[in-house]
Coordinates of C-alpha atoms and ligand atoms in Angstrom, one line a residue:
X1 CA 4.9 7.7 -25.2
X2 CA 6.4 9.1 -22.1
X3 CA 8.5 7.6 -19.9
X4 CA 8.2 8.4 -16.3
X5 CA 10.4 8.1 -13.2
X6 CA 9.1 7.6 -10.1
X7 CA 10.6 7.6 -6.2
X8 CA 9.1 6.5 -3.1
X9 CA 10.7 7.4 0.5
X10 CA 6.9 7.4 2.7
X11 CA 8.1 4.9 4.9
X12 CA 10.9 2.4 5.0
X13 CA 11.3 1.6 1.5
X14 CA 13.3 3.3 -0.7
X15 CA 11.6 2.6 -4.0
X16 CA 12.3 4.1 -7.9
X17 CA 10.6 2.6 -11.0
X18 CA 10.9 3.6 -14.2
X19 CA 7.1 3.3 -16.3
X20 CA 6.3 3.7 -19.7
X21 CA 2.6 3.4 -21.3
X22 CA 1.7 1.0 -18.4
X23 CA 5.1 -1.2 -18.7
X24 CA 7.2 -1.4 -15.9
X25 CA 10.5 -0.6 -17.6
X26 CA 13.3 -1.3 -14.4
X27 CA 13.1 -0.9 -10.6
X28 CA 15.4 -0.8 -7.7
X29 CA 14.0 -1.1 -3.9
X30 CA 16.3 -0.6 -1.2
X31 CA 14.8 -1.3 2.7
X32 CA 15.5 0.4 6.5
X33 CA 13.3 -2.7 7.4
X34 CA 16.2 -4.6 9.3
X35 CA 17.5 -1.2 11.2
X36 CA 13.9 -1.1 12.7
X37 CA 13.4 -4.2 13.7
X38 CA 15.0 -4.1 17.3
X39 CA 12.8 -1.2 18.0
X40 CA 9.6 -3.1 17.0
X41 CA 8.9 -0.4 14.2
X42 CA 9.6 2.2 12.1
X43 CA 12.0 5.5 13.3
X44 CA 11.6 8.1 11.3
X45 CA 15.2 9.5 11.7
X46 CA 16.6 6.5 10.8
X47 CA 14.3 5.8 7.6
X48 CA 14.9 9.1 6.2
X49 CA 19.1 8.5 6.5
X50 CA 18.5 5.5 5.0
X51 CA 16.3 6.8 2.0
X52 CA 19.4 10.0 1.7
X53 CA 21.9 6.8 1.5
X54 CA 19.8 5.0 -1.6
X55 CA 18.3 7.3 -3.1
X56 CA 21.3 7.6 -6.1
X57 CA 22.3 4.1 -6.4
X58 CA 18.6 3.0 -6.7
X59 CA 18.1 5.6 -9.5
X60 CA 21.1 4.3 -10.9
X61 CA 20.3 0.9 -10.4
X62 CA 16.6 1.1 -12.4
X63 CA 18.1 3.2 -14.7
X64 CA 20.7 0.4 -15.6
X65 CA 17.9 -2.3 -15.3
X66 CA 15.7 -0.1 -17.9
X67 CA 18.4 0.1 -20.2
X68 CA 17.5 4.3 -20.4
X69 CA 19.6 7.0 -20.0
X70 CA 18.3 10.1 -17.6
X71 CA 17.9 12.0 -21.0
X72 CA 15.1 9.8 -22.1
X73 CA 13.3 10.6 -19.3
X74 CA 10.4 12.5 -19.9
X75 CA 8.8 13.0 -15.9
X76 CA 9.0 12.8 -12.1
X77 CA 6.4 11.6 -10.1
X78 CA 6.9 11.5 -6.4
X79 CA 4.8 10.1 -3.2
X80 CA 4.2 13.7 -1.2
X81 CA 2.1 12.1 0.7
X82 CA 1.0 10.6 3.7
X83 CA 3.6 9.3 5.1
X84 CA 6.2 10.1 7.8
X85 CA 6.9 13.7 7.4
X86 CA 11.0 13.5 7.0
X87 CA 11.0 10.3 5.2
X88 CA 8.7 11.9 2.5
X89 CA 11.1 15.4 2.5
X90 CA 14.0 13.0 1.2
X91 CA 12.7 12.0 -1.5
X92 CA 10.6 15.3 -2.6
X93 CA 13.7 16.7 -2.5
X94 CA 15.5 14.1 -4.6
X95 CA 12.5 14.3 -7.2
X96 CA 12.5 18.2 -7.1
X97 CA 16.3 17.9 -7.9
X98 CA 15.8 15.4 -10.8
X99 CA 13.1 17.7 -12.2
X100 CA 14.7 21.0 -11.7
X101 CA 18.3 19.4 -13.5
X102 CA 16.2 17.5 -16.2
X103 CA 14.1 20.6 -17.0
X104 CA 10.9 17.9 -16.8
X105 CA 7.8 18.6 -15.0
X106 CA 7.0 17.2 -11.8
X107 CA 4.1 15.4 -10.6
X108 CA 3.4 14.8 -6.6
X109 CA 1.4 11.8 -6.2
X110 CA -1.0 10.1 -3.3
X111 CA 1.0 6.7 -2.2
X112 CA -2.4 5.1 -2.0
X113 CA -3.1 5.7 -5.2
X114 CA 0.0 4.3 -6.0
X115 CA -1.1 1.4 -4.5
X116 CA -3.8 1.2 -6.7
X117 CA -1.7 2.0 -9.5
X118 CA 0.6 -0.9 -9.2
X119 CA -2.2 -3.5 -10.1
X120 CA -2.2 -2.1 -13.5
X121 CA 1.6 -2.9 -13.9
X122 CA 0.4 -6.2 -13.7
X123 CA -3.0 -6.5 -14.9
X124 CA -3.5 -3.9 -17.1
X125 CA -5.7 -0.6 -17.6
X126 CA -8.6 -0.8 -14.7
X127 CA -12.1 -1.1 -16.1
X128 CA -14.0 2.5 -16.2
X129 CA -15.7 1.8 -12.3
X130 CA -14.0 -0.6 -9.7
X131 CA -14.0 -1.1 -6.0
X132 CA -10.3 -0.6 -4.4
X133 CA -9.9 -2.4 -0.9
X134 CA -6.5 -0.7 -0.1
X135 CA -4.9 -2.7 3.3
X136 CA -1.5 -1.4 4.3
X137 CA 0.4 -0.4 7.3
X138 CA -1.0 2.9 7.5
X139 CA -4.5 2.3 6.0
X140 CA -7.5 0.4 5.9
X141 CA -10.1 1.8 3.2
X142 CA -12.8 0.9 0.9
X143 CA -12.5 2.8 -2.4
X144 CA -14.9 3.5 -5.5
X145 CA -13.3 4.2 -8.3
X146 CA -13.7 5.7 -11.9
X147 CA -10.1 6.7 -13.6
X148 CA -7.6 7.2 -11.3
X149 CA -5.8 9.7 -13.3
X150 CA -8.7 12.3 -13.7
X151 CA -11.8 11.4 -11.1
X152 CA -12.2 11.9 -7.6
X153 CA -11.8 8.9 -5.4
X154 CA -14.8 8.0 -3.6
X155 CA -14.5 6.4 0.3
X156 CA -16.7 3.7 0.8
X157 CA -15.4 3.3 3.9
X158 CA -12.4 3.3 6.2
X159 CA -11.0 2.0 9.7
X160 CA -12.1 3.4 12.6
X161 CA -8.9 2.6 14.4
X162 CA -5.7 0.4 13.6
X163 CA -5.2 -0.3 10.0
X164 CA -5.1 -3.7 9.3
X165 CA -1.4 -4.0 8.8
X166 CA -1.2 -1.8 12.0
X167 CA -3.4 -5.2 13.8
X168 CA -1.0 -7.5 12.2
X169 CA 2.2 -5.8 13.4
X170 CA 0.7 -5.5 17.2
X171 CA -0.4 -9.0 17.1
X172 CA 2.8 -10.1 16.3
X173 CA 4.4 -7.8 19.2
X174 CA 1.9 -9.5 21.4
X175 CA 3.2 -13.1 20.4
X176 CA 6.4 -12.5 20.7
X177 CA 7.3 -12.4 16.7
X178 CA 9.8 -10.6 14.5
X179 CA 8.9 -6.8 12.6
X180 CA 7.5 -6.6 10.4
X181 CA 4.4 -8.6 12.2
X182 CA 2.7 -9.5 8.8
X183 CA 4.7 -12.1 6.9
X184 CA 5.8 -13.3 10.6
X185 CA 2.1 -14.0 11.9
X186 CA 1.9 -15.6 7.9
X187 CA 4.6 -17.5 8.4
X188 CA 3.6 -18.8 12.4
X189 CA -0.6 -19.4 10.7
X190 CA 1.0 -22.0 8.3
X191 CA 1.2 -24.5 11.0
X192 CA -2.1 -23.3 12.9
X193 CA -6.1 -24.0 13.0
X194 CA -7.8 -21.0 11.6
X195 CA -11.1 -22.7 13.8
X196 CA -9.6 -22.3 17.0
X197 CA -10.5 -19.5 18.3
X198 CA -13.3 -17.7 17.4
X199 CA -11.7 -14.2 17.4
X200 CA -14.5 -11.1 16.6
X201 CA -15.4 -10.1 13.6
X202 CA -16.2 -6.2 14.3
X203 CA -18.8 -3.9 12.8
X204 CA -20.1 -6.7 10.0
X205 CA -23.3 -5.7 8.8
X206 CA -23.0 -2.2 9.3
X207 CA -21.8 -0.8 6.3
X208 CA -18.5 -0.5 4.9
X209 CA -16.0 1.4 7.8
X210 CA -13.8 -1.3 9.8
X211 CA -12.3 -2.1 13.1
X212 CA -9.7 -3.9 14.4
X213 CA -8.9 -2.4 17.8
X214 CA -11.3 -4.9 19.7
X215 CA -9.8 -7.9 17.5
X216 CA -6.2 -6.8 18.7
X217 CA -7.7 -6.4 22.6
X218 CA -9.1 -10.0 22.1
X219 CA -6.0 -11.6 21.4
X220 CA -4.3 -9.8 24.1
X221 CA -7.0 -11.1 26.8
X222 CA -6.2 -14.2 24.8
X223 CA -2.5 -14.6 25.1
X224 CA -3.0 -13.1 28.7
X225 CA -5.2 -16.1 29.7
X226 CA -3.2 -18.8 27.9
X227 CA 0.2 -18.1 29.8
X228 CA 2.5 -21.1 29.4
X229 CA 0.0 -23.0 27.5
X230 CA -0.1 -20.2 24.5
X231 CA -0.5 -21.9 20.9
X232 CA 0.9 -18.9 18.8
X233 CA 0.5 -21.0 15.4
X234 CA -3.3 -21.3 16.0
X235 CA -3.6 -17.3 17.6
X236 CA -1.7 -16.6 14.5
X237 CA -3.9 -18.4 11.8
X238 CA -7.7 -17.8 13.4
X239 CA -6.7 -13.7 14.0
X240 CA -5.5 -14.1 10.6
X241 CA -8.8 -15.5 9.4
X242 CA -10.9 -12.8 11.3
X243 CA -9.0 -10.5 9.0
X244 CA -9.4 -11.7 6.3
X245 CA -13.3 -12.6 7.1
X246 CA -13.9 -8.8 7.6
X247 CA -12.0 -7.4 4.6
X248 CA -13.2 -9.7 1.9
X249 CA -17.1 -10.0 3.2
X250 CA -17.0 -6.2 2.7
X251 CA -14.9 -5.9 0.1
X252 CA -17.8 -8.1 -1.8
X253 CA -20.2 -6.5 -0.3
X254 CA -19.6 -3.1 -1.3
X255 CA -19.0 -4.0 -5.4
X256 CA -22.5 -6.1 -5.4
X257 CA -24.4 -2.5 -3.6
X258 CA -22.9 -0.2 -6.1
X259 CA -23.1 -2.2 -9.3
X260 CA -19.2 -2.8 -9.6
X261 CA -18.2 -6.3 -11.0
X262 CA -14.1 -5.8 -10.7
X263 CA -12.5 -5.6 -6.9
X264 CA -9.2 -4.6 -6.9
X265 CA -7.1 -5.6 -3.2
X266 CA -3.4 -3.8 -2.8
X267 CA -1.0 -2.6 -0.1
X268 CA 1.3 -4.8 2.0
X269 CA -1.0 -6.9 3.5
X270 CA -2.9 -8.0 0.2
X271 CA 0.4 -9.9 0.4
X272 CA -1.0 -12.3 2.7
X273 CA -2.0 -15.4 1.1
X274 CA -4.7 -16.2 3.1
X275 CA -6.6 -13.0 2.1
X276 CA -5.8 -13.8 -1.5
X277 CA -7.1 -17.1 -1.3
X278 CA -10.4 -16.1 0.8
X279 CA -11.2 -13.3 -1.8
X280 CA -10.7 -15.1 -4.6
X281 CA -12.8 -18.2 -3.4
X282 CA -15.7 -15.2 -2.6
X283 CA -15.5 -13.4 -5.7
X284 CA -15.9 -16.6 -7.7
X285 CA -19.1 -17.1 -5.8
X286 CA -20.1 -13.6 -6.6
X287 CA -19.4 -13.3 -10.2
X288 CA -16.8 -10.7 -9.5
X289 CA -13.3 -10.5 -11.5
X290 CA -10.8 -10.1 -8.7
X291 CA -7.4 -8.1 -9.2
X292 CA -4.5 -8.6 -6.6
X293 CA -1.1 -7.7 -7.6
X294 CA 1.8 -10.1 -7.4
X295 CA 3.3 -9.7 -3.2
X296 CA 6.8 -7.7 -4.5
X297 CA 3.5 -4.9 -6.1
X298 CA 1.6 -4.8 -3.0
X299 CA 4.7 -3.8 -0.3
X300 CA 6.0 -0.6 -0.9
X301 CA 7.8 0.0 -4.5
X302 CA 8.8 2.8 -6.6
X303 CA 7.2 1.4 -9.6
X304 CA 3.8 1.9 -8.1
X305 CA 4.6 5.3 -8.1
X306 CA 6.2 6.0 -11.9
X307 CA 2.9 4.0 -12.9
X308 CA 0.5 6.7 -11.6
X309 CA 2.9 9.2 -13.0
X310 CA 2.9 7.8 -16.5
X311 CA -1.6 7.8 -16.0
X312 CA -1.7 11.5 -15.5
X313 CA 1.0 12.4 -18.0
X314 CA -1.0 10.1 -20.8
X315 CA -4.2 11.7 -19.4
X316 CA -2.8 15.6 -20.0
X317 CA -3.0 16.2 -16.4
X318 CA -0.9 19.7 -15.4
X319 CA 2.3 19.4 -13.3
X320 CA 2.5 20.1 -9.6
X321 CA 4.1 23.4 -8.9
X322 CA 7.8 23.4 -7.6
X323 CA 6.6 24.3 -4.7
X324 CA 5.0 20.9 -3.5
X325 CA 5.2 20.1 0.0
X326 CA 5.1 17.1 1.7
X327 CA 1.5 16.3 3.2
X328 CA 1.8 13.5 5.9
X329 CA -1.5 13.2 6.6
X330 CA -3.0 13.8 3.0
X331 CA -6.6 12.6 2.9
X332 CA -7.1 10.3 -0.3
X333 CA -9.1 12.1 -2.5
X334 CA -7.2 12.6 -5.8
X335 CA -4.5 10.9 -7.1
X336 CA -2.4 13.8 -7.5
X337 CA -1.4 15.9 -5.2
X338 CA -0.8 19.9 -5.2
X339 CA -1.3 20.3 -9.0
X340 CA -0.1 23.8 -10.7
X341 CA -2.9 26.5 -9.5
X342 CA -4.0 24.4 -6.6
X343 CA -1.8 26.4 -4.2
Ligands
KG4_401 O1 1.8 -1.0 2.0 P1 2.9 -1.3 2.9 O2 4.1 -1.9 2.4 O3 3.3 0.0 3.7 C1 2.4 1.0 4.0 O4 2.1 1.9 3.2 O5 2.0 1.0 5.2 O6 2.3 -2.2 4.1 C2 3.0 -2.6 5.2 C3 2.1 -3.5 6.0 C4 2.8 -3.9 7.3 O7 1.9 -3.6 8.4 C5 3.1 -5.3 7.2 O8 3.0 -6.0 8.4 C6 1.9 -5.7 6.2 O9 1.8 -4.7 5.3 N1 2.2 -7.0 5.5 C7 1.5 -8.1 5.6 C8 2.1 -9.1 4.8 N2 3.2 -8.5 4.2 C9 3.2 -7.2 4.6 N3 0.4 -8.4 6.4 C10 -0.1 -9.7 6.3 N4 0.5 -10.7 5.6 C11 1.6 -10.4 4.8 N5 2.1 -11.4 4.1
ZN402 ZN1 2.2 1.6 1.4

């Protein structure tokens, strides 16, 4: 059984896991998160110093959780892509390092996929065909699946604009709460009506693609109009609900047209527990089996990574070359990325 290490540096996160046969063996996450914050989101130059700073000790630190030494260690996989362009280089480079010194092959990996992956940490092997909603910062997309390790993903659909995440963290600029705007407009919805204002639902009916531009632009007018009389905790919990409307009315929509009975929701903001409740109240009424991994799975994490590592080492897939590049814009259509004689 091979035992695979795996490093994320995309974003803010600085994430390593340690994966073997579809266990999580250790993990170590370190975050830029708090260094951002006063400039209402994420600088590049200042994530990738930060991923340069903890890289090592988080290796070290899911190596001592495992209870492995480097020499058990039997791959690399690394997100090369998307992401922001310097941020990814760090840890390429970290991951080409570990391979090149550990003579062991190394395997560049989508970070969507790893999204996807991290559900199985949790909930095992995915069934042969599933539908992914993936909702993060960066993304918004609508996924059929066959095995992640060896067939090409098929988009269902995607955002036209802002990723939901993206609509979460601008809504929370507009109301005056903390970075990152997810868990704050969370947090302010506890306390608000999810009725009170009847924010638009965009593009239902018309297939699978989303938007959430015109849902941000209404709750600007919104907050505009309200002036001293703004009630953030019920802006907060009825944009929240217009999210969540969208993405789970699709998300359902798109298993029952294409035969699929398992929906699978990751990235940071299947975090939100409004979304987890509202799908799993509609895929009971559908007769679909809902997967959502637990909230420390869905934000960014290294694990995620190792575990679509250790799916195309167990499924004989070849190595990427040593010359993998970082792609900060890669399109989702594999889960690897830049395998040997791709180039
Ligand atoms: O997947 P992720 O950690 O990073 C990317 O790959 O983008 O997602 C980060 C996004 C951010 O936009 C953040 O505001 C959102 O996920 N998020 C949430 C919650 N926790 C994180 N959105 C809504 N509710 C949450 N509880
Ligand atoms: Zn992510």
């Amino acid at each position: 059984m091979a035992v695979v290490l795996g490093i994320e540096t995309s974003c803010d996160e600085t994430g390593v896991g340690i994966v073997s046969d579809g266990r999580l063996l250790g993990a170590a996450l370190a975050s830029s998160m708090e260094e951002h914050a006063r400039f209402g989101g994420v600088v590049p130059e200042i994530a990738a110093r930060a991923h340069l700073e903890s890289l090592v000790p988080c290796v070290r630190a899911a190596f001592l959780r495992a209870g492995i030494a480097p020499s058990e260690i039997d791959a690399v996989a690394v997100t090369s892509g998307p992401g922001l362009a310097t941020a990814l280089q760090t840890g390429l480079a970290a991951a080409k390092a570990y391979a090149l010194a550990w003579d062991r092959p190394l395997y560049g990996v989508h970070h969507l996929a790893g999204h996807v992956a991290a559900d199985t940490l949790e909930n095992g092997p995915l069934p042969s065909r599933s539908v992914a909603l993936i909702v993060s910062g960066g993304h918004t997309s609508l996924l059929l699946l066959g095995d992640l390790a060896r067939d090409p993903v098929v988009h269902l659909g995607d955002t036209r604009d802002d990723a939901a995440g993206e609509a979460f963290d601008k809504v929370a600029r507009l109301l005056g709460l903390a970075y990152p705007g997810g868990p704050a407009v969370a947090e302010a919805a506890r306390d608000g009506d999810p009725g009170a204002i009847v924010f638009p639902r965009a593009m239902l009916g018309t297939g699978y693609d989303f938007s959430f531009s015109g849902l941000k632009s209404a709750v600007a007018r919104h907050v505009e109009r309200a002036g001293g009389t703004l009630a953030v905790p019920d802006v907060a919990a009825s944009f929240q609900e217009a999210v969540a409307d969208v993405l789970t009315r699709k998300a359902v929509e798109a298993c029952l047209a294409n035969g699929v009975d398992t929906l699978v929701i990751v990235g940071g903001v299947a975090a939100n527990r409004r979304l987890r409740d509202l799908a799993a109240e509609r895929c009971r009424t559908a007769g679909l089996t809902l997967r959502i991994p637990p909230p420390g799975l869905c934000t960014d994490n290294g694990a995620m990574i190792a575990a679509v590592g250790d799916l195309l080492v167990t499924s004989g897939a070849p190595p990427s070359s040593r010359h993998l590049t970082a792609d900060p814009s890669a399109p989702l259509s594999r889960a690897h990325l830049d395998p040997a004689g791709a180039l």
